[in-house]
Amino acid sequence: MMITVLFAVPDLWADYADVLPSALDAAGIRAQVVQEAEPEVVDYIIYAPSAPLQDFTPFTRARAVLSLWAGVERIVGNATLTQPLCRMVDPSLTESMVEWVVGHALRHHLGMDAQIVNPDHLWNPVVPPLARNRPVTVLGLGALGTACAKALAGLNFPVTGWSRTQKTVPGVRCLSGEDGLRQALTGAQIVVTLLPRTADTENTLNAETLALPARGAVILNPGRGPLIDDAALLAALDGGQIGHATLDVFRVEPLPQDHAFWAHPRVTVTPHIAADTRPESASGVIAENIRRSEAGEPLLHQVDRALGY
């Protein structure tokens, strides 16, 4: 039987128009992928929180809503959404996040800025410590956080991971809970934030918690802008408690031109490029989830509405 897949993200249609049908065909799924359809005939909805579709009530036949975004905070509270919701866990997205985190961690670990920007041609042979002497903390041990923690541990950094609930990651010291958060941050020289955005995670890094890492520590935030209290971070940077912050995500995007982060000498702004969904690999994830649904198997990456991720 032919199924109907509604692609509800008009701005991305050109990127998926060829690769998504090909992925469905390769998975043995007979499907028509359309941009418009009567709601009562739609079997699956391909979605992103930026899409114009906001009312899911008419889609009485839809068996799942498959998001193209890893983050679901802008949709998980939608009262009209009664269908199962799956977030995107794209292998390419994970790879790019690992590359961004490892690249910026090594940049700060090795002190590369002093050589890259050296207009006075200073000869200052400061030798960095070995990675095994540079403690790193990763806040968030979901798919992305776990991959980054394992990659950093593979480079011999002593890595501590923190999550709301206890996790086990080989080669990584794993902590959880409020006491665990304080332990994870205390003495860290590099802190990576990869938590989901929820009411509980907002301002995880605030005036109190930013005082816990080693003086001069580096913050890397490719996760969510609201994980950090901006004013507290700026104060910690000005006082030298935090040595540098490399930020890829912000409370308002694009980051306003007059925001203090742009001009601060200890802040690096990257324009939300740490990780992005790539159509070819994401289409494979979508096709596999539809195949599983049609076969009566559990969906991958299904969102827990109570937890919000």
mmCIF file of C-alpha atoms in Angstrom:
data_model
loop_
_atom_site.group_PDB
_atom_site.id
_atom_site.type_symbol
_atom_site.label_atom_id
_atom_site.label_comp_id
_atom_site.label_asym_id
_atom_site.label_seq_id
_atom_site.Cartn_x
_atom_site.Cartn_y
_atom_site.Cartn_z
ATOM 1 C CA MET A 1 0.000 0.000 0.000
ATOM 2 C CA MET A 2 1.240 3.464 -0.870
ATOM 3 C CA ILE A 3 1.723 5.714 2.156
ATOM 4 C CA THR A 4 1.636 9.512 2.164
ATOM 5 C CA VAL A 5 4.487 11.465 3.727
ATOM 6 C CA LEU A 6 3.857 15.173 4.204
ATOM 7 C CA PHE A 7 7.029 17.251 4.019
ATOM 8 C CA ALA A 8 5.934 20.247 6.090
ATOM 9 C CA VAL A 9 9.111 22.343 5.918
ATOM 10 C CA PRO A 10 8.802 24.413 2.712
ATOM 11 C CA ASP A 11 12.163 26.144 3.082
ATOM 12 C CA LEU A 12 13.989 22.806 2.990
ATOM 13 C CA TRP A 13 12.012 21.063 0.254
ATOM 14 C CA ALA A 14 14.646 21.630 -2.429
ATOM 15 C CA ASP A 15 17.248 19.907 -0.247
ATOM 16 C CA TYR A 16 15.092 16.807 0.331
ATOM 17 C CA ALA A 17 13.018 16.531 -2.845
ATOM 18 C CA ASP A 18 15.326 13.917 -4.384
ATOM 19 C CA VAL A 19 17.170 12.311 -1.466
ATOM 20 C CA LEU A 20 14.166 11.546 0.747
ATOM 21 C CA PRO A 21 12.181 9.574 -1.873
ATOM 22 C CA SER A 22 15.383 7.720 -2.756
ATOM 23 C CA ALA A 23 15.972 6.795 0.888
ATOM 24 C CA LEU A 24 12.392 5.575 1.275
ATOM 25 C CA ASP A 25 12.678 3.518 -1.890
ATOM 26 C CA ALA A 26 15.958 2.004 -0.702
ATOM 27 C CA ALA A 27 14.236 1.016 2.553
ATOM 28 C CA GLY A 28 11.532 -0.796 0.569
ATOM 29 C CA ILE A 29 8.815 1.731 1.421
ATOM 30 C CA ARG A 30 6.201 2.612 -1.184
ATOM 31 C CA ALA A 31 5.518 6.243 -0.448
ATOM 32 C CA GLN A 32 4.607 9.512 -2.049
ATOM 33 C CA VAL A 33 6.346 12.519 -0.525
ATOM 34 C CA VAL A 34 4.235 15.633 -0.925
ATOM 35 C CA GLN A 35 4.253 19.235 0.220
ATOM 36 C CA GLU A 36 0.471 19.483 0.405
ATOM 37 C CA ALA A 37 -2.236 16.932 1.162
ATOM 38 C CA GLU A 38 -5.587 16.625 2.862
ATOM 39 C CA PRO A 39 -4.783 15.994 6.538
ATOM 40 C CA GLU A 40 -6.868 12.828 6.751
ATOM 41 C CA VAL A 41 -4.684 10.998 4.177
ATOM 42 C CA VAL A 42 -1.292 11.819 5.726
ATOM 43 C CA ASP A 43 0.526 8.882 7.313
ATOM 44 C CA TYR A 44 3.723 10.645 8.452
ATOM 45 C CA ILE A 45 4.743 14.275 8.894
ATOM 46 C CA ILE A 46 8.297 15.474 8.304
ATOM 47 C CA TYR A 47 8.646 18.546 10.471
ATOM 48 C CA ALA A 48 10.877 21.236 11.927
ATOM 49 C CA PRO A 49 9.855 23.692 14.647
ATOM 50 C CA SER A 50 10.404 26.546 12.181
ATOM 51 C CA ALA A 51 7.708 25.131 9.861
ATOM 52 C CA PRO A 52 4.377 26.954 9.429
ATOM 53 C CA LEU A 53 2.405 23.877 10.511
ATOM 54 C CA GLN A 54 1.421 24.330 14.152
ATOM 55 C CA ASP A 55 -1.961 22.625 14.478
ATOM 56 C CA PHE A 56 -1.718 18.831 14.302
ATOM 57 C CA THR A 57 -5.357 18.206 15.228
ATOM 58 C CA PRO A 58 -6.601 17.471 11.662
ATOM 59 C CA PHE A 59 -3.943 14.804 11.061
ATOM 60 C CA THR A 60 -5.962 11.998 12.595
ATOM 61 C CA ARG A 61 -4.279 9.276 10.537
ATOM 62 C CA ALA A 62 -0.664 10.375 11.065
ATOM 63 C CA ARG A 63 1.326 7.702 12.871
ATOM 64 C CA ALA A 64 4.347 9.849 13.745
ATOM 65 C CA VAL A 65 5.813 13.335 13.468
ATOM 66 C CA LEU A 66 9.480 13.087 12.477
ATOM 67 C CA SER A 67 11.490 16.211 13.257
ATOM 68 C CA LEU A 68 14.501 17.319 11.245
ATOM 69 C CA TRP A 69 15.913 19.047 14.318
ATOM 70 C CA ALA A 70 17.759 17.480 17.249
ATOM 71 C CA GLY A 71 16.144 20.015 19.597
ATOM 72 C CA VAL A 72 12.408 19.732 20.207
ATOM 73 C CA GLU A 73 11.811 22.385 22.873
ATOM 74 C CA ARG A 74 9.756 24.500 20.463
ATOM 75 C CA ILE A 75 7.323 21.703 19.665
ATOM 76 C CA VAL A 76 7.207 19.333 22.631
ATOM 77 C CA GLY A 77 4.716 21.518 24.492
ATOM 78 C CA ASN A 78 2.288 21.843 21.545
ATOM 79 C CA ALA A 79 -1.056 20.720 22.952
ATOM 80 C CA THR A 80 -2.384 19.716 19.505
ATOM 81 C CA LEU A 81 0.456 17.228 19.012
ATOM 82 C CA THR A 82 -0.860 13.832 20.094
ATOM 83 C CA GLN A 83 1.113 11.755 17.603
ATOM 84 C CA PRO A 84 4.470 10.199 18.588
ATOM 85 C CA LEU A 85 7.270 12.726 18.086
ATOM 86 C CA CYS A 86 10.797 11.694 17.105
ATOM 87 C CA ARG A 87 13.794 14.014 17.216
ATOM 88 C CA MET A 88 16.599 13.842 14.680
ATOM 89 C CA VAL A 89 19.703 11.885 15.611
ATOM 90 C CA ASP A 90 21.690 12.144 12.402
ATOM 91 C CA PRO A 91 25.090 10.421 12.191
ATOM 92 C CA SER A 92 26.458 13.357 10.196
ATOM 93 C CA LEU A 93 25.111 15.825 12.745
ATOM 94 C CA THR A 94 26.900 13.891 15.468
ATOM 95 C CA GLU A 95 30.129 13.820 13.462
ATOM 96 C CA SER A 96 30.083 17.562 12.886
ATOM 97 C CA MET A 97 29.337 18.274 16.552
ATOM 98 C CA VAL A 98 32.271 16.098 17.608
ATOM 99 C CA GLU A 99 34.541 17.904 15.148
ATOM 100 C CA TRP A 100 33.482 21.355 16.419
ATOM 101 C CA VAL A 101 33.894 20.432 20.081
ATOM 102 C CA VAL A 102 37.217 18.651 19.625
ATOM 103 C CA GLY A 103 38.542 21.429 17.387
ATOM 104 C CA HIS A 104 37.750 24.212 19.830
ATOM 105 C CA ALA A 105 38.830 22.170 22.840
ATOM 106 C CA LEU A 106 42.230 21.591 21.208
ATOM 107 C CA ARG A 107 42.438 25.241 20.176
ATOM 108 C CA HIS A 108 42.170 26.362 23.780
ATOM 109 C CA HIS A 109 44.124 23.440 25.225
ATOM 110 C CA LEU A 110 47.107 24.189 22.975
ATOM 111 C CA GLY A 111 46.793 27.979 23.287
ATOM 112 C CA MET A 112 46.701 28.305 19.516
ATOM 113 C CA ASP A 113 45.321 31.861 19.482
ATOM 114 C CA ALA A 114 48.624 33.239 20.785
ATOM 115 C CA GLN A 115 50.400 31.990 17.668
ATOM 116 C CA ILE A 116 47.620 32.602 15.149
ATOM 117 C CA VAL A 117 47.134 36.224 16.239
ATOM 118 C CA ASN A 118 50.632 37.523 17.060
ATOM 119 C CA PRO A 119 51.043 40.945 15.430
ATOM 120 C CA ASP A 120 54.105 41.803 17.533
ATOM 121 C CA HIS A 121 55.888 38.584 16.509
ATOM 122 C CA LEU A 122 56.528 37.670 20.130
ATOM 123 C CA TRP A 123 58.684 34.610 20.752
ATOM 124 C CA ASN A 124 57.018 33.163 23.832
ATOM 125 C CA PRO A 125 57.646 29.404 24.016
ATOM 126 C CA VAL A 126 54.909 28.460 26.481
ATOM 127 C CA VAL A 127 54.461 24.683 26.370
ATOM 128 C CA PRO A 128 50.891 23.492 27.083
ATOM 129 C CA PRO A 129 50.235 20.604 29.455
ATOM 130 C CA LEU A 130 49.464 17.199 28.051
ATOM 131 C CA ALA A 131 45.794 16.418 27.538
ATOM 132 C CA ARG A 132 45.864 13.990 30.463
ATOM 133 C CA ASN A 133 46.456 16.983 32.736
ATOM 134 C CA ARG A 134 43.553 19.059 31.381
ATOM 135 C CA PRO A 135 40.228 18.019 32.992
ATOM 136 C CA VAL A 136 37.185 18.438 30.757
ATOM 137 C CA THR A 137 33.536 18.346 31.788
ATOM 138 C CA VAL A 138 30.705 17.646 29.354
ATOM 139 C CA LEU A 139 27.270 18.702 30.576
ATOM 140 C CA GLY A 140 24.709 16.472 28.870
ATOM 141 C CA LEU A 141 25.197 12.822 27.957
ATOM 142 C CA GLY A 142 22.641 12.377 25.218
ATOM 143 C CA ALA A 143 23.715 11.203 21.773
ATOM 144 C CA LEU A 144 25.779 14.318 21.065
ATOM 145 C CA GLY A 145 27.262 14.737 24.531
ATOM 146 C CA THR A 146 28.233 11.086 24.758
ATOM 147 C CA ALA A 147 29.926 11.170 21.344
ATOM 148 C CA CYS A 148 31.891 14.297 22.280
ATOM 149 C CA ALA A 149 32.859 12.927 25.702
ATOM 150 C CA LYS A 150 34.146 9.703 24.141
ATOM 151 C CA ALA A 151 36.110 11.592 21.470
ATOM 152 C CA LEU A 152 37.783 13.828 24.063
ATOM 153 C CA ALA A 153 38.542 10.839 26.284
ATOM 154 C CA GLY A 154 40.073 9.153 23.241
ATOM 155 C CA LEU A 155 42.539 12.068 23.055
ATOM 156 C CA ASN A 156 43.515 11.329 26.673
ATOM 157 C CA PHE A 157 41.644 14.201 28.319
ATOM 158 C CA PRO A 158 40.253 13.173 31.719
ATOM 159 C CA VAL A 159 36.535 13.608 30.976
ATOM 160 C CA THR A 160 33.679 13.921 33.424
ATOM 161 C CA GLY A 161 30.160 13.739 32.043
ATOM 162 C CA TRP A 162 27.080 15.017 33.833
ATOM 163 C CA SER A 163 23.411 14.285 33.148
ATOM 164 C CA ARG A 164 20.161 14.601 35.051
ATOM 165 C CA THR A 165 19.914 10.824 35.365
ATOM 166 C CA GLN A 166 22.863 8.511 35.856
ATOM 167 C CA LYS A 167 24.547 7.290 32.678
ATOM 168 C CA THR A 168 27.428 4.941 31.929
ATOM 169 C CA VAL A 169 29.953 5.863 29.243
ATOM 170 C CA PRO A 170 33.152 3.799 28.940
ATOM 171 C CA GLY A 171 36.227 5.873 29.710
ATOM 172 C CA VAL A 172 34.193 8.759 31.156
ATOM 173 C CA ARG A 173 33.474 9.532 34.811
ATOM 174 C CA CYS A 174 29.698 9.927 34.887
ATOM 175 C CA LEU A 175 27.851 11.974 37.506
ATOM 176 C CA SER A 176 24.242 13.031 37.952
ATOM 177 C CA GLY A 177 22.000 15.125 40.159
ATOM 178 C CA GLU A 178 22.620 18.490 41.814
ATOM 179 C CA ASP A 179 25.573 17.282 43.889
ATOM 180 C CA GLY A 180 27.004 15.612 40.812
ATOM 181 C CA LEU A 181 26.797 18.884 38.879
ATOM 182 C CA ARG A 182 28.922 20.667 41.451
ATOM 183 C CA GLN A 183 31.436 17.820 41.458
ATOM 184 C CA ALA A 184 31.554 17.768 37.662
ATOM 185 C CA LEU A 185 32.238 21.499 37.389
ATOM 186 C CA THR A 186 34.674 21.851 40.273
ATOM 187 C CA GLY A 187 38.194 22.212 38.914
ATOM 188 C CA ALA A 188 37.237 21.678 35.248
ATOM 189 C CA GLN A 189 39.463 23.555 32.809
ATOM 190 C CA ILE A 190 37.175 23.095 29.798
ATOM 191 C CA VAL A 191 33.381 22.878 30.113
ATOM 192 C CA VAL A 192 31.210 21.778 27.179
ATOM 193 C CA THR A 193 27.441 22.365 27.397
ATOM 194 C CA LEU A 194 25.286 19.942 25.414
ATOM 195 C CA LEU A 195 22.155 19.736 27.533
ATOM 196 C CA PRO A 196 18.662 19.939 26.054
ATOM 197 C CA ARG A 197 16.759 23.132 26.718
ATOM 198 C CA THR A 198 14.124 22.626 29.411
ATOM 199 C CA ALA A 199 12.869 24.644 32.357
ATOM 200 C CA ASP A 200 15.281 22.658 34.540
ATOM 201 C CA THR A 201 18.367 23.275 32.381
ATOM 202 C CA GLU A 202 17.967 27.017 31.757
ATOM 203 C CA ASN A 203 20.839 28.970 33.317
ATOM 204 C CA THR A 204 22.660 25.789 34.334
ATOM 205 C CA LEU A 205 25.771 27.945 34.101
ATOM 206 C CA ASN A 206 25.074 30.914 36.351
ATOM 207 C CA ALA A 207 27.007 33.074 38.810
ATOM 208 C CA GLU A 208 27.230 30.232 41.326
ATOM 209 C CA THR A 209 28.175 27.406 38.981
ATOM 210 C CA LEU A 210 30.578 29.504 36.896
ATOM 211 C CA ALA A 211 32.621 29.995 40.064
ATOM 212 C CA LEU A 212 33.295 26.236 40.320
ATOM 213 C CA PRO A 213 35.641 25.515 37.358
ATOM 214 C CA ALA A 214 39.347 26.248 37.627
ATOM 215 C CA ARG A 215 40.185 29.931 37.320
ATOM 216 C CA GLY A 216 40.675 30.785 33.652
ATOM 217 C CA ALA A 217 38.570 27.839 32.440
ATOM 218 C CA VAL A 218 37.115 27.770 28.949
ATOM 219 C CA ILE A 219 33.392 27.413 28.201
ATOM 220 C CA LEU A 220 32.283 25.811 24.925
ATOM 221 C CA ASN A 221 28.552 26.084 24.229
ATOM 222 C CA PRO A 222 27.290 24.386 21.056
ATOM 223 C CA GLY A 223 24.121 23.205 22.837
ATOM 224 C CA ARG A 224 21.473 25.817 23.654
ATOM 225 C CA GLY A 225 21.845 29.542 24.308
ATOM 226 C CA PRO A 226 19.646 29.627 27.439
ATOM 227 C CA LEU A 227 21.857 27.065 29.195
ATOM 228 C CA ILE A 228 24.049 30.028 30.199
ATOM 229 C CA ASP A 229 23.144 33.200 32.089
ATOM 230 C CA ASP A 230 24.651 35.774 29.708
ATOM 231 C CA ALA A 231 25.176 38.461 32.361
ATOM 232 C CA ALA A 232 26.837 35.996 34.733
ATOM 233 C CA LEU A 233 29.131 34.767 31.968
ATOM 234 C CA LEU A 234 30.184 38.290 31.043
ATOM 235 C CA ALA A 235 30.912 39.055 34.688
ATOM 236 C CA ALA A 236 32.956 35.858 35.027
ATOM 237 C CA LEU A 237 34.909 36.761 31.868
ATOM 238 C CA ASP A 238 35.555 40.310 33.052
ATOM 239 C CA GLY A 239 36.775 39.044 36.415
ATOM 240 C CA GLY A 240 39.052 36.390 34.916
ATOM 241 C CA GLN A 241 37.234 33.440 36.481
ATOM 242 C CA ILE A 242 36.391 32.298 32.940
ATOM 243 C CA GLY A 243 39.279 32.731 30.526
ATOM 244 C CA HIS A 244 37.352 32.371 27.276
ATOM 245 C CA ALA A 245 33.921 31.388 25.977
ATOM 246 C CA THR A 246 33.393 29.966 22.512
ATOM 247 C CA LEU A 247 29.676 30.174 21.803
ATOM 248 C CA ASP A 248 27.740 28.739 18.877
ATOM 249 C CA VAL A 249 24.186 29.236 20.180
ATOM 250 C CA PHE A 250 22.388 32.205 21.684
ATOM 251 C CA ARG A 251 19.102 33.269 23.243
ATOM 252 C CA VAL A 252 18.356 35.402 20.173
ATOM 253 C CA GLU A 253 19.612 34.366 16.745
ATOM 254 C CA PRO A 254 21.132 35.873 14.731
ATOM 255 C CA LEU A 255 23.026 37.391 17.656
ATOM 256 C CA PRO A 256 22.129 41.121 17.696
ATOM 257 C CA GLN A 257 24.891 43.353 16.373
ATOM 258 C CA ASP A 258 25.027 45.335 19.614
ATOM 259 C CA HIS A 259 25.327 42.293 21.884
ATOM 260 C CA ALA A 260 28.313 42.425 24.247
ATOM 261 C CA PHE A 261 29.550 39.025 23.072
ATOM 262 C CA TRP A 262 30.599 40.439 19.701
ATOM 263 C CA ALA A 263 33.051 42.943 21.148
ATOM 264 C CA HIS A 264 34.327 40.994 24.135
ATOM 265 C CA PRO A 265 38.010 40.042 23.718
ATOM 266 C CA ARG A 266 37.483 36.707 25.488
ATOM 267 C CA VAL A 267 34.463 35.560 23.488
ATOM 268 C CA THR A 268 34.440 33.739 20.166
ATOM 269 C CA VAL A 269 31.109 33.762 18.323
ATOM 270 C CA THR A 270 30.382 31.077 15.747
ATOM 271 C CA PRO A 271 27.059 31.435 13.875
ATOM 272 C CA HIS A 272 25.221 28.232 14.937
ATOM 273 C CA ILE A 273 27.345 26.012 12.703
ATOM 274 C CA ALA A 274 28.604 23.380 15.146
ATOM 275 C CA ALA A 275 26.171 20.806 13.838
ATOM 276 C CA ASP A 276 23.424 20.747 11.268
ATOM 277 C CA THR A 277 21.110 18.145 9.825
ATOM 278 C CA ARG A 278 22.403 16.925 6.458
ATOM 279 C CA PRO A 279 19.668 15.874 4.036
ATOM 280 C CA GLU A 280 21.194 12.641 2.721
ATOM 281 C CA SER A 281 21.957 11.048 6.085
ATOM 282 C CA ALA A 282 18.855 12.523 7.740
ATOM 283 C CA SER A 283 16.698 11.005 5.007
ATOM 284 C CA GLY A 284 18.106 7.606 5.914
ATOM 285 C CA VAL A 285 17.100 8.140 9.554
ATOM 286 C CA ILE A 286 13.581 9.145 8.520
ATOM 287 C CA ALA A 287 13.236 6.178 6.173
ATOM 288 C CA GLU A 288 14.342 3.776 8.894
ATOM 289 C CA ASN A 289 11.824 5.183 11.353
ATOM 290 C CA ILE A 290 8.999 4.886 8.840
ATOM 291 C CA ARG A 291 10.084 1.335 8.052
ATOM 292 C CA ARG A 292 10.053 0.506 11.757
ATOM 293 C CA SER A 293 6.621 2.038 12.219
ATOM 294 C CA GLU A 294 5.187 0.146 9.278
ATOM 295 C CA ALA A 295 6.684 -3.094 10.629
ATOM 296 C CA GLY A 296 5.281 -2.510 14.101
ATOM 297 C CA GLU A 297 8.735 -1.968 15.623
ATOM 298 C CA PRO A 298 9.562 0.729 18.213
ATOM 299 C CA LEU A 299 10.405 4.147 16.813
ATOM 300 C CA LEU A 300 13.931 5.454 17.151
ATOM 301 C CA HIS A 301 14.640 8.636 19.115
ATOM 302 C CA GLN A 302 11.067 9.052 20.349
ATOM 303 C CA VAL A 303 10.648 12.074 22.610
ATOM 304 C CA ASP A 304 9.565 11.619 26.208
ATOM 305 C CA ARG A 305 6.995 14.401 26.610
ATOM 306 C CA ALA A 306 7.332 14.400 30.400
ATOM 307 C CA LEU A 307 11.085 15.008 30.228
ATOM 308 C CA GLY A 308 10.866 17.346 27.250
ATOM 309 C CA TYR A 309 13.484 15.573 25.117
#
